[in-house]
Amino acid sequence: MGNEKNSSYKSERWRYLPPLKHVTYEAEYLVKKGRSRSALMEQECQGKSNIIAGENKAVSNVKLMRTLFLTSLFFLVTSLTMAQVTGTFKGKVIEESTKQPIPGASVYVNNLKVGATTDTGGIFVIRSIPVGTYPVTIASMGFQNKQISEVVITANKTYYTEIALLPLTSQLGEVTVMSFKGENNLLTPVSTYAYSREELFRSPGAQGDIMRALSSLPGVVSSGSQFSAIAARGQGTQDNVYMVDDIPMFNLSHLESEGYNSGFNDPNGGRFSIFAPRIIDNVQFQNGGFDALNGRRSSSYLALGVKEGNKESWSLSGQFDLMGATLIADGPVSQKTSIFASGRYQNFSALIRLLDEQRAAISYGDYLIKTTTEINAKNKLSFIAMYNPERPVRTIDDVESGKNINDDNSGGTTLYDHRGNKIMAGLNLRTLIDAKSYIKNVIYYRSSHVDNHFGRFNPSLDDDGVIINPASGGFDASLRTIKNDQQEIGYRSIYTKRFNKLTLTAGADAMVINLDYARTLDRTDTIYSFRSTDRQPGQQQNYQVLNPSLYNSSFDKATFNGSGYINLSWNISSVVTINPGMRYDYTGFTGQHTFSPRLSGSVAVDDRQSLNFASGIYYQDAAYADIAGQSAGNKLKNERSIQSILGYKMQFSSDLKLVVEGWHKDFRNVVVQPNRSQSYLNNNGSGYAYGADVNLTKRLSENYFGQISYSYMQSKRNNNDGLGEYDYVFNIPHTVSLMGSYKPNKQWIFSGKFRYSTGRPTDQYIVYTNVLNDPALLKYAQEVTSVNGTRLPDYISLDARVDYNKQTRWGVFSAFIDIVNVFNRFNVNTEVFLPDTGRVFNVGLGVFPTFGIRVEL
């Protein structure tokens, strides 16, 4: 910011905000009032003492001392009491594009009509704010006004935050926008949504889980309430770019059953996020069309910012709910360094008993530490480390007699013992080079460890499928084993420079990956579910023999991946902005070089309306487990998609926005499995997807927020095996989502969400009886005659959440109840065939409640 802007700002800054009033804070008023009363009382006592004579003088002096003591005590108690019911709001305002501090910016606490102006370092402070929750507006000449929906002021503490402002655009004029990271940014003109920390926490049915909260966005589908992993616009749960503090992540979910589906990944993804509630400070989600800075996955881009430690005051908090506990420590460790640390442990024993589900031992933990250091005015360094272990186990001792294996969520006859963890550590250094440029350097380590064992038991059953004796036919606790250890050391360097009408971003990534993978079948096994195309020529039996020689694989290699990218944002005129970009990737395991040109842009219709577009080529690395499972002569290629998006955006008011988008994707080199009884894969697949999304969002302001969205989607695949195209597993033609939250007073928040979607595709099949020709060993088989040829029942769920918050002199007390699917409609995600009965059991979820309390000191 130059001196010219600072000099002009003083006279014009209030055109963006109402005038600030000089504040007489309640605490100061009462203190002054107490002093005045004290002075009058003292004068009165002095007057009386002059009138009284002789022996009464001593009594008068005693009365005077008592009065002075009581007055002083009143003053002290009043001062302490008022100090306990006020807090401070402090922070730093910077430019989003260059990270430079913005002097002279106005920060305005709306409800109190008080505020402050940032100094030359972008710092502001507002003191003596009564405890409570307030909306805050930030304004500066040449930037979009920004409104923060909820700033929580706690007694005797300082709420500290860093606020980034986006450049003012002709599309927005002088409108104040409830914008968060990435929204209303000309670099990301399409498909960009964001959540604040408070919006994430109160999202009904999400139970504080970031991934579950995202499932209500347009174009996003999940596998129902039982799973949290998301699939976006016609692609799968493994196709999303995940970044945490600019560090790439393998995935963000717990309890993903790798190896469950005949040795390959469960397409449903994981079930719970690795982030505890209130860990994530900001979210940016792009549902396709993202720029050249991100790659190696092609569906969507999810950037999560972990909360930075408070630089001014300490707080300790604990949340205790039905599944476990979360502890958080947040505060300064020195004048320049702050820390944010959290630990969560979850155990499902109580919930399993409450829902009367299959018995199993399921637990996981999430442990995180982040430090932030302002080295000097130009350099900011953050360090982050995460450890996320998990251990779901189902042994023969967990199987009870009297249970029907045909029942929903019965677990069938599968046993498992999964040991896994994720580790990530990274350093992120942001350096301001000059007034218009900065560079970000990131070095990181990440690893994923999976050691999964799958077994089977052979129970005796009655005619209805009820277990008589779980182990009557014996059991094998570890028939199949999957070991998948991945380690990666990486470095990223990203440079950004802003010119007059042009912003340049360029960077490079380098990473070394080590993959140690082993898939083992202990003995020849029989597969009782197969596709018509799996049959070998002349084969007569109605089952498949799984031979260890065709299943087992071992892979232990290291390789190098490299990327380079450049992206421009060019304001051609006050109406038109375009963002051309180019990305280059080298993938070591496939030995492939790819180039991905991309283009996005925006055309302003008027101050509130714009037309937006994006198009480009996106390459996706083959999954490491798929690469490791192939023979030496079979190299998989990267999958390719061409994406196009055209959208319309209308900003009705500062907190109300309508977005309508149509999109199309074309897929080539899709990895497919020709035969389920073999690990062989190839790139013969192709496909396409298209659809449209409509979203009306009322951001969190005043006392309520809400969202209405509708998505139409078609997604088709073709394995090019002569059977033609079929519905992709996440082909969900219709999805409707309604969500709202209302805060009638300072204590209570009521939230609800209704979601409807078309049932997921599932296979059509025929069933064969006594396929082993042995009545003493009766087995059934399932032949899939049409892949995804029919559909499961539609998904319908109504979620409800109630929060109670009470500010006290010692901190904050909160209680909540969050209920997924309050009407207990059983929503089916998957059907699993049972060779023992010839029937399927449904995997899904009915009502899913959780409740708990939270205390912050």
PDB file of N, CA and C in Angstrom, residues 99 181 242-249 284 293-294 301-306 370 382 384 424 426-430 438 440-444 490-494 509 565:
ATOM      1  N   LYS A  99      -0.112 -10.968   0.398  1.00  0.00           N
ATOM      2  CA  LYS A  99       0.110 -11.192   1.833  1.00  0.00           C
ATOM      3  C   LYS A  99       0.713  -9.974   2.525  1.00  0.00           C
ATOM      4  N   LYS A 181     -12.063 -17.669   2.471  1.00  0.00           N
ATOM      5  CA  LYS A 181     -10.886 -17.910   1.652  1.00  0.00           C
ATOM      6  C   LYS A 181     -11.263 -18.461   0.284  1.00  0.00           C
ATOM      7  N   TYR A 242      -6.396 -33.160  -2.020  1.00  0.00           N
ATOM      8  CA  TYR A 242      -6.513 -32.749  -0.624  1.00  0.00           C
ATOM      9  C   TYR A 242      -5.241 -32.009  -0.215  1.00  0.00           C
ATOM     10  N   MET A 243      -5.392 -30.789   0.281  1.00  0.00           N
ATOM     11  CA  MET A 243      -4.255 -30.000   0.764  1.00  0.00           C
ATOM     12  C   MET A 243      -4.554 -29.521   2.179  1.00  0.00           C
ATOM     13  N   VAL A 244      -3.589 -29.668   3.062  1.00  0.00           N
ATOM     14  CA  VAL A 244      -3.693 -29.169   4.430  1.00  0.00           C
ATOM     15  C   VAL A 244      -2.521 -28.239   4.680  1.00  0.00           C
ATOM     16  N   ASP A 245      -2.808 -26.949   4.850  1.00  0.00           N
ATOM     17  CA  ASP A 245      -1.751 -25.937   4.988  1.00  0.00           C
ATOM     18  C   ASP A 245      -0.736 -26.037   3.859  1.00  0.00           C
ATOM     19  N   ASP A 246      -1.242 -26.189   2.615  1.00  0.00           N
ATOM     20  CA  ASP A 246      -0.442 -26.272   1.390  1.00  0.00           C
ATOM     21  C   ASP A 246       0.384 -27.542   1.289  1.00  0.00           C
ATOM     22  N   ILE A 247       0.068 -28.551   2.089  1.00  0.00           N
ATOM     23  CA  ILE A 247       0.763 -29.834   2.048  1.00  0.00           C
ATOM     24  C   ILE A 247      -0.198 -30.882   1.494  1.00  0.00           C
ATOM     25  N   PRO A 248       0.208 -31.627   0.450  1.00  0.00           N
ATOM     26  CA  PRO A 248      -0.693 -32.647  -0.104  1.00  0.00           C
ATOM     27  C   PRO A 248      -0.864 -33.809   0.866  1.00  0.00           C
ATOM     28  N   MET A 249      -2.088 -34.368   0.886  1.00  0.00           N
ATOM     29  CA  MET A 249      -2.403 -35.484   1.766  1.00  0.00           C
ATOM     30  C   MET A 249      -2.858 -36.686   0.943  1.00  0.00           C
ATOM     31  N   GLN A 284     -11.675 -24.180   1.668  1.00  0.00           N
ATOM     32  CA  GLN A 284     -11.940 -23.780   0.288  1.00  0.00           C
ATOM     33  C   GLN A 284     -12.141 -25.041  -0.538  1.00  0.00           C
ATOM     34  N   LEU A 293      -2.149 -24.779 -10.549  1.00  0.00           N
ATOM     35  CA  LEU A 293      -1.312 -24.960  -9.375  1.00  0.00           C
ATOM     36  C   LEU A 293      -1.512 -26.324  -8.727  1.00  0.00           C
ATOM     37  N   ASN A 294      -2.629 -26.983  -9.032  1.00  0.00           N
ATOM     38  CA  ASN A 294      -2.946 -28.249  -8.374  1.00  0.00           C
ATOM     39  C   ASN A 294      -3.197 -29.339  -9.406  1.00  0.00           C
ATOM     40  N   TYR A 301     -10.941 -29.987  -5.658  1.00  0.00           N
ATOM     41  CA  TYR A 301      -9.812 -29.465  -4.881  1.00  0.00           C
ATOM     42  C   TYR A 301     -10.335 -29.013  -3.523  1.00  0.00           C
ATOM     43  N   LEU A 302      -9.764 -29.574  -2.467  1.00  0.00           N
ATOM     44  CA  LEU A 302     -10.159 -29.218  -1.106  1.00  0.00           C
ATOM     45  C   LEU A 302      -8.931 -28.746  -0.341  1.00  0.00           C
ATOM     46  N   ALA A 303      -8.952 -27.467   0.049  1.00  0.00           N
ATOM     47  CA  ALA A 303      -7.852 -26.887   0.822  1.00  0.00           C
ATOM     48  C   ALA A 303      -8.355 -26.593   2.229  1.00  0.00           C
ATOM     49  N   LEU A 304      -7.648 -27.120   3.220  1.00  0.00           N
ATOM     50  CA  LEU A 304      -8.012 -26.933   4.617  1.00  0.00           C
ATOM     51  C   LEU A 304      -6.904 -26.154   5.321  1.00  0.00           C
ATOM     52  N   GLY A 305      -7.307 -25.145   6.066  1.00  0.00           N
ATOM     53  CA  GLY A 305      -6.360 -24.383   6.874  1.00  0.00           C
ATOM     54  C   GLY A 305      -6.542 -24.718   8.336  1.00  0.00           C
ATOM     55  N   VAL A 306      -5.515 -25.296   8.967  1.00  0.00           N
ATOM     56  CA  VAL A 306      -5.580 -25.615  10.391  1.00  0.00           C
ATOM     57  C   VAL A 306      -5.443 -24.321  11.192  1.00  0.00           C
ATOM     58  N   LYS A 370       0.557 -27.524  15.919  1.00  0.00           N
ATOM     59  CA  LYS A 370       0.940 -26.517  14.937  1.00  0.00           C
ATOM     60  C   LYS A 370       1.510 -25.311  15.662  1.00  0.00           C
ATOM     61  N   SER A 382       5.511 -21.581   9.798  1.00  0.00           N
ATOM     62  CA  SER A 382       4.616 -22.469  10.536  1.00  0.00           C
ATOM     63  C   SER A 382       5.132 -23.895  10.450  1.00  0.00           C
ATOM     64  N   ILE A 384       3.751 -27.926  11.299  1.00  0.00           N
ATOM     65  CA  ILE A 384       2.585 -28.733  11.616  1.00  0.00           C
ATOM     66  C   ILE A 384       2.978 -30.200  11.620  1.00  0.00           C
ATOM     67  N   MET A 424       2.009 -36.971   9.187  1.00  0.00           N
ATOM     68  CA  MET A 424       2.389 -35.837   8.337  1.00  0.00           C
ATOM     69  C   MET A 424       3.128 -34.805   9.177  1.00  0.00           C
ATOM     70  N   GLY A 426       5.362 -30.912   8.418  1.00  0.00           N
ATOM     71  CA  GLY A 426       5.796 -29.975   7.389  1.00  0.00           C
ATOM     72  C   GLY A 426       6.149 -28.618   7.936  1.00  0.00           C
ATOM     73  N   LEU A 427       7.007 -27.932   7.199  1.00  0.00           N
ATOM     74  CA  LEU A 427       7.392 -26.543   7.469  1.00  0.00           C
ATOM     75  C   LEU A 427       6.933 -25.686   6.301  1.00  0.00           C
ATOM     76  N   ASN A 428       6.338 -24.551   6.617  1.00  0.00           N
ATOM     77  CA  ASN A 428       5.829 -23.639   5.596  1.00  0.00           C
ATOM     78  C   ASN A 428       6.360 -22.245   5.906  1.00  0.00           C
ATOM     79  N   LEU A 429       7.213 -21.726   5.014  1.00  0.00           N
ATOM     80  CA  LEU A 429       7.810 -20.400   5.195  1.00  0.00           C
ATOM     81  C   LEU A 429       7.253 -19.454   4.142  1.00  0.00           C
ATOM     82  N   ARG A 430       6.610 -18.379   4.608  1.00  0.00           N
ATOM     83  CA  ARG A 430       6.083 -17.352   3.719  1.00  0.00           C
ATOM     84  C   ARG A 430       6.954 -16.104   3.847  1.00  0.00           C
ATOM     85  N   TYR A 438       5.492 -12.217  -3.117  1.00  0.00           N
ATOM     86  CA  TYR A 438       5.937 -13.060  -2.011  1.00  0.00           C
ATOM     87  C   TYR A 438       6.217 -14.458  -2.545  1.00  0.00           C
ATOM     88  N   LYS A 440       6.420 -18.697  -1.231  1.00  0.00           N
ATOM     89  CA  LYS A 440       6.078 -19.665  -0.212  1.00  0.00           C
ATOM     90  C   LYS A 440       6.891 -20.926  -0.468  1.00  0.00           C
ATOM     91  N   ASN A 441       7.628 -21.384   0.545  1.00  0.00           N
ATOM     92  CA  ASN A 441       8.422 -22.603   0.447  1.00  0.00           C
ATOM     93  C   ASN A 441       7.928 -23.606   1.483  1.00  0.00           C
ATOM     94  N   VAL A 442       7.637 -24.811   1.010  1.00  0.00           N
ATOM     95  CA  VAL A 442       7.061 -25.843   1.868  1.00  0.00           C
ATOM     96  C   VAL A 442       7.895 -27.108   1.744  1.00  0.00           C
ATOM     97  N   ILE A 443       8.305 -27.655   2.853  1.00  0.00           N
ATOM     98  CA  ILE A 443       8.958 -28.960   2.863  1.00  0.00           C
ATOM     99  C   ILE A 443       8.153 -29.852   3.795  1.00  0.00           C
ATOM    100  N   TYR A 444       7.917 -31.108   3.371  1.00  0.00           N
ATOM    101  CA  TYR A 444       7.014 -31.941   4.143  1.00  0.00           C
ATOM    102  C   TYR A 444       7.412 -33.411   4.056  1.00  0.00           C
ATOM    103  N   GLY A 490       8.666 -34.282   0.243  1.00  0.00           N
ATOM    104  CA  GLY A 490       8.402 -33.350  -0.845  1.00  0.00           C
ATOM    105  C   GLY A 490       8.818 -31.926  -0.536  1.00  0.00           C
ATOM    106  N   TYR A 491       8.968 -31.179  -1.603  1.00  0.00           N
ATOM    107  CA  TYR A 491       9.304 -29.747  -1.507  1.00  0.00           C
ATOM    108  C   TYR A 491       8.473 -28.991  -2.523  1.00  0.00           C
ATOM    109  N   ARG A 492       7.891 -27.866  -2.090  1.00  0.00           N
ATOM    110  CA  ARG A 492       7.100 -27.014  -2.971  1.00  0.00           C
ATOM    111  C   ARG A 492       7.599 -25.573  -2.837  1.00  0.00           C
ATOM    112  N   SER A 493       7.690 -24.883  -3.966  1.00  0.00           N
ATOM    113  CA  SER A 493       8.059 -23.470  -3.966  1.00  0.00           C
ATOM    114  C   SER A 493       7.108 -22.734  -4.903  1.00  0.00           C
ATOM    115  N   ILE A 494       6.394 -21.752  -4.366  1.00  0.00           N
ATOM    116  CA  ILE A 494       5.368 -21.046  -5.144  1.00  0.00           C
ATOM    117  C   ILE A 494       5.607 -19.539  -5.016  1.00  0.00           C
ATOM    118  N   ASP A 509       7.105 -28.429  -7.833  1.00  0.00           N
ATOM    119  CA  ASP A 509       7.037 -29.436  -6.775  1.00  0.00           C
ATOM    120  C   ASP A 509       8.032 -30.541  -7.091  1.00  0.00           C
ATOM    121  N   TYR A 565       4.435 -25.418 -12.834  1.00  0.00           N
ATOM    122  CA  TYR A 565       3.168 -24.803 -13.220  1.00  0.00           C
ATOM    123  C   TYR A 565       3.276 -23.283 -13.216  1.00  0.00           C
TER     124      TYR A 565
END
